[in-house]
Short mmCIF file of C-alpha atoms and ligand atoms in Angstrom, two decimals:
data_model
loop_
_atom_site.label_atom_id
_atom_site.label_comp_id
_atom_site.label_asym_id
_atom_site.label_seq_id
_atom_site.Cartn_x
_atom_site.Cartn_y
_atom_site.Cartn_z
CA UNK A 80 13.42 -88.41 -93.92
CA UNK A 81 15.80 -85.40 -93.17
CA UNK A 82 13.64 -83.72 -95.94
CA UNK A 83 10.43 -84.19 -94.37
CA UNK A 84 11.41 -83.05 -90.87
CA UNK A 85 12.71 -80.03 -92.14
CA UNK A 86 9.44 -79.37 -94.08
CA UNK A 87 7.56 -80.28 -90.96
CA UNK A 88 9.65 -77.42 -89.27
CA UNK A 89 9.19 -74.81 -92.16
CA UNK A 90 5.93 -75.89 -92.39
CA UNK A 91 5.30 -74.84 -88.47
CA UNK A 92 7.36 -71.44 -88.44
CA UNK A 93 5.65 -70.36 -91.77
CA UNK A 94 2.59 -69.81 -90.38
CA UNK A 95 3.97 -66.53 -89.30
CA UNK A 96 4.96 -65.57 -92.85
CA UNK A 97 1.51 -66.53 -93.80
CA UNK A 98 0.19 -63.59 -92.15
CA UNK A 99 1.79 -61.61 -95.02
CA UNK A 100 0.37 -64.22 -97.93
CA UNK A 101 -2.67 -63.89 -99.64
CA UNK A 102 -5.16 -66.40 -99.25
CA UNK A 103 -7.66 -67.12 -101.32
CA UNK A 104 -9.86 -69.16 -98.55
CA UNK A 105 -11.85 -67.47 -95.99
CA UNK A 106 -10.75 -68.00 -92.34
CA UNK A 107 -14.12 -70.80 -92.27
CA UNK A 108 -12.60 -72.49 -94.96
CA UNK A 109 -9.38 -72.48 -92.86
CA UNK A 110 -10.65 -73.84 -90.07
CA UNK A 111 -12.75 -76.88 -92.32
CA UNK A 112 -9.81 -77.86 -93.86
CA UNK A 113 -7.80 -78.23 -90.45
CA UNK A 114 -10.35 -80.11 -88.77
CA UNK A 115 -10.44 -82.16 -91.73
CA UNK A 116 -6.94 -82.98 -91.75
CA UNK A 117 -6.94 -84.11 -87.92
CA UNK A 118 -10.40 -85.63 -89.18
CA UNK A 119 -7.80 -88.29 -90.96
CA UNK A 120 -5.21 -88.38 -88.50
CA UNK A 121 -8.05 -89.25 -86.05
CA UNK A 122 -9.75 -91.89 -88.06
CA UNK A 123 -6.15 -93.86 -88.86
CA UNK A 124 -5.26 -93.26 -85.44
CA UNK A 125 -8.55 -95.08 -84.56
CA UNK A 126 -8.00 -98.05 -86.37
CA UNK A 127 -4.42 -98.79 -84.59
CA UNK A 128 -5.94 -97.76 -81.18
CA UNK A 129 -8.42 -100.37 -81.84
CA UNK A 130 -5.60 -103.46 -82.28
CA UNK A 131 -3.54 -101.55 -79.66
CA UNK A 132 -6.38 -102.17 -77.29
CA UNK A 133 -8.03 -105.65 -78.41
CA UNK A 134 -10.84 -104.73 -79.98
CA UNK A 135 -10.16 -104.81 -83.39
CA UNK A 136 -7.48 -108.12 -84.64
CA UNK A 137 -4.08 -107.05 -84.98
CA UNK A 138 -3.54 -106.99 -88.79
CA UNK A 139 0.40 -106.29 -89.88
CA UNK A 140 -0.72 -105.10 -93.12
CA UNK A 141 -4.03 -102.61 -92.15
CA UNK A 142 -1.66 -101.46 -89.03
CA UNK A 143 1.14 -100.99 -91.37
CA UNK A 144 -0.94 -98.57 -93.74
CA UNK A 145 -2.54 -96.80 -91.11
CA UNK A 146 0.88 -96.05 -89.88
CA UNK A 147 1.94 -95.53 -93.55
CA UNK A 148 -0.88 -93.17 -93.97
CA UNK A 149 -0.34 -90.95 -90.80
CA UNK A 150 3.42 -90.46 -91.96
CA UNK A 151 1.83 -89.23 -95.24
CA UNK A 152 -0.09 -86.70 -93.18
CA UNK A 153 2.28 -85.55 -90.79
CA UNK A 154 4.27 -84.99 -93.37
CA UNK A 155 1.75 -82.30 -95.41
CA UNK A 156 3.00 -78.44 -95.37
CA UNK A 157 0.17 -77.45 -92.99
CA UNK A 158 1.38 -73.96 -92.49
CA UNK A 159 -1.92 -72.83 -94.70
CA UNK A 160 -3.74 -74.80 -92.44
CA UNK A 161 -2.86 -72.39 -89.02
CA UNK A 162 -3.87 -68.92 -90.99
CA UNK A 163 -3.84 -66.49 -88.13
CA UNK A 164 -7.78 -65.06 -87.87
CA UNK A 165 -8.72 -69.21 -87.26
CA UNK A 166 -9.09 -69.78 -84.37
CA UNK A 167 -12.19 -70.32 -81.96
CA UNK A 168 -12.24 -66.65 -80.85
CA UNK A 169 -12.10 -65.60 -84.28
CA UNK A 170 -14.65 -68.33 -85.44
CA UNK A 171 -17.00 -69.42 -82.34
CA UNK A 172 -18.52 -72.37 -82.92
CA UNK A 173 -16.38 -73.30 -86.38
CA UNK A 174 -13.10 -74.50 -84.46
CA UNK A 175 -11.59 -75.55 -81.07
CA UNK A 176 -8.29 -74.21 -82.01
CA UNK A 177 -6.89 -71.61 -79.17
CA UNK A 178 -5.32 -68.61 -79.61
CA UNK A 179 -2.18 -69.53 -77.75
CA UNK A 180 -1.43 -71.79 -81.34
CA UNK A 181 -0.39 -67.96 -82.61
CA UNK A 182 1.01 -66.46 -79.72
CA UNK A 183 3.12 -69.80 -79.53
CA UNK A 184 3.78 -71.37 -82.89
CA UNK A 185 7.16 -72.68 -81.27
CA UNK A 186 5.56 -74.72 -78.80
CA UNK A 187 2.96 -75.55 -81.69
CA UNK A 188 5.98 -76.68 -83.40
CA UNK A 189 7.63 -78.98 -80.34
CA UNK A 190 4.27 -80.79 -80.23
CA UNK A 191 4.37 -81.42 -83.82
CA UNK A 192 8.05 -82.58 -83.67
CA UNK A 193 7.55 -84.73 -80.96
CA UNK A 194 4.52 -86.19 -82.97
CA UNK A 195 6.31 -86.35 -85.94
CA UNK A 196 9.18 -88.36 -84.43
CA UNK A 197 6.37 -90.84 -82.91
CA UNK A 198 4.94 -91.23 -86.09
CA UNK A 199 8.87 -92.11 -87.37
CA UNK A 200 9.10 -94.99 -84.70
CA UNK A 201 5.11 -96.54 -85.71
CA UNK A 202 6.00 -96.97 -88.88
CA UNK A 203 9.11 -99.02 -87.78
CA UNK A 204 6.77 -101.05 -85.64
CA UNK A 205 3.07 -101.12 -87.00
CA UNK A 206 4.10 -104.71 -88.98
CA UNK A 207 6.09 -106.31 -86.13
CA UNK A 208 3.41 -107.57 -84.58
CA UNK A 209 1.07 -106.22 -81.06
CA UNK A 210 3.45 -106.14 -78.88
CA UNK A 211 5.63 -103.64 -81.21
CA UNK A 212 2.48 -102.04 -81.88
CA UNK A 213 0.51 -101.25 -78.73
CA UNK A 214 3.91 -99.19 -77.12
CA UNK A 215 4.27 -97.55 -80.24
CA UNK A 216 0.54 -96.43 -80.73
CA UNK A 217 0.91 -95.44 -77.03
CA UNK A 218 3.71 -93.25 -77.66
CA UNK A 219 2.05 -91.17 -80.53
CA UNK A 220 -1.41 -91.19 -79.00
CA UNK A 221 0.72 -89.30 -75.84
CA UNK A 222 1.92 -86.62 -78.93
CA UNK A 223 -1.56 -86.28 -79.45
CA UNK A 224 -3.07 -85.71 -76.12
CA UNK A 225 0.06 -83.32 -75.30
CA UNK A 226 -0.75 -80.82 -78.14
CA UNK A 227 -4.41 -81.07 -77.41
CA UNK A 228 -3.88 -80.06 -73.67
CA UNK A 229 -2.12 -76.59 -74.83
CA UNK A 230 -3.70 -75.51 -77.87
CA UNK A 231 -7.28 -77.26 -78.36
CA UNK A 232 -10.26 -76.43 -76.74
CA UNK A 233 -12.60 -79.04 -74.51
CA UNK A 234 -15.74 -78.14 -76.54
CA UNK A 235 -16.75 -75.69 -79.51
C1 HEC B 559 0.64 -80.10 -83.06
C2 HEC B 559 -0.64 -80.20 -82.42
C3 HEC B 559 -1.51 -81.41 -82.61
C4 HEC B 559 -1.13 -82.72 -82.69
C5 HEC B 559 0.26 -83.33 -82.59
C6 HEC B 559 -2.36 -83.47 -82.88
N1 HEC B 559 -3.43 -82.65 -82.90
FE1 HEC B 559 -5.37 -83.20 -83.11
N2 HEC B 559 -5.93 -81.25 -83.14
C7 HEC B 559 -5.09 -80.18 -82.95
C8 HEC B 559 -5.85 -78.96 -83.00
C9 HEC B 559 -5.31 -77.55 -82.83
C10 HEC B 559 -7.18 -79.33 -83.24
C11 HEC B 559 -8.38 -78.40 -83.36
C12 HEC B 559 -8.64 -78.14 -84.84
C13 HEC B 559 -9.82 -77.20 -85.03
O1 HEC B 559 -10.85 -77.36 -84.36
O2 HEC B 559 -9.70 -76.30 -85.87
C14 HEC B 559 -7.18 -80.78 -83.33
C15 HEC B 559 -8.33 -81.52 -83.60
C16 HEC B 559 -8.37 -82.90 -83.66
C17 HEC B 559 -9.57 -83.67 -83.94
C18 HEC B 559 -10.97 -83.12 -84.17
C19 HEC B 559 -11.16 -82.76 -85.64
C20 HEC B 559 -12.51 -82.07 -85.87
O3 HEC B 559 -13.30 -82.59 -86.66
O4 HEC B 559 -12.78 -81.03 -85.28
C21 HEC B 559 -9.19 -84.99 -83.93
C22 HEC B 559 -10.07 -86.20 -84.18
C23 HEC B 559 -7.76 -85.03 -83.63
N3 HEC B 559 -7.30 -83.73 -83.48
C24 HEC B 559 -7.04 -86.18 -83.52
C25 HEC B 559 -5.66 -86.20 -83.34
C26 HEC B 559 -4.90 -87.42 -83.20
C27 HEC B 559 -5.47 -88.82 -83.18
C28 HEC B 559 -3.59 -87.05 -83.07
C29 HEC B 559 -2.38 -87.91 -82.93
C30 HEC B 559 -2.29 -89.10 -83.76
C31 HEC B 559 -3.56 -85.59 -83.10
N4 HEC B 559 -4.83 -85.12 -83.26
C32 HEC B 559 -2.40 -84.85 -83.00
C33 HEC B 559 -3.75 -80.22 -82.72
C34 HEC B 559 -2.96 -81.37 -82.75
#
């Protein structure tokens, strides 16, 4: 686990180094694959939100690999992901990601920690039943909403 959170970390920081990299995508290709990624966060995140709130059956095995699968995602190097020349001034209409994600890739980072570490305690609860789950999903849907408020824009 040590492991991953450091490459979470790295992961975060390196963005900056990126800037130096050569990458063979163009900045719309950037932006595609980042939306995709959340794209999957977003669509295991909906299934546990659904048992969290009652309108899907609780399931300890689907909640389990939802859980199981968001780990495997927050756990991707994602520096690539945060090229600088991405975001929605850069690319109107492409992306909702704001500038302040590159003039603050540390705060970018303690929002990604912080979601990280959620993600940690889901997986210890997604199979223990609802009332594990809901507080748990609560917690990382928080992580979510928090990095959102800073660093993604309301509308395209
Ligand atoms: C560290 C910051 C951060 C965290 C944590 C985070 N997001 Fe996001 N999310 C973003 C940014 C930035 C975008 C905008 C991406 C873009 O438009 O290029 C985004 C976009 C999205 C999108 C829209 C994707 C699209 O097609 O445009 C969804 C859905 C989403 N996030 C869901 C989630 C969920 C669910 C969680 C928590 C389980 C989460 N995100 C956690 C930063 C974050």
């Amino acid at each position: 686990m040590r492991k991953l959170i450091l490459s979470t970390v790295i992961a975060a920081t390196a963005a900056t180094t990126a800037a130096t990299g050569a990458f063979a995508q163009s900045p719309s290709d950037v932006a595609k694959a980042r939306r995709a990624f959340y794209t999957l966060v977003g669509f295991e995140m909906a299934t546990l939100g659904g048992m969290a709130q009652g309108k899907i059956d609780y399931d300890a095995e689907a909640a389990s690999q939802s859980a199981g699968d968001i780990m495997t995602l927050a756990s991707l190097h994602t520096a690539d992901y945060f090229a600088p020349g991405t975001s929605n001034e850069d690319l109107p209409g492409e992306t909702r990601a704001k500038p302040a994600i590159w003039e603050d890739m540390a705060g970018v980072q303690e929002k990604g920690m912080a979601f990280y570490q959620a993600v940690v305690e889901l997986n210890e609860a997604a199979g223990n039943g609802l009332d594990a789950l809901r507080p748990a999903v609560g917690k990382v849907g928080g992580t979510c909403k928090a990095c959102h408020d800073d660093y993604r824009a309301a509308d395209f």
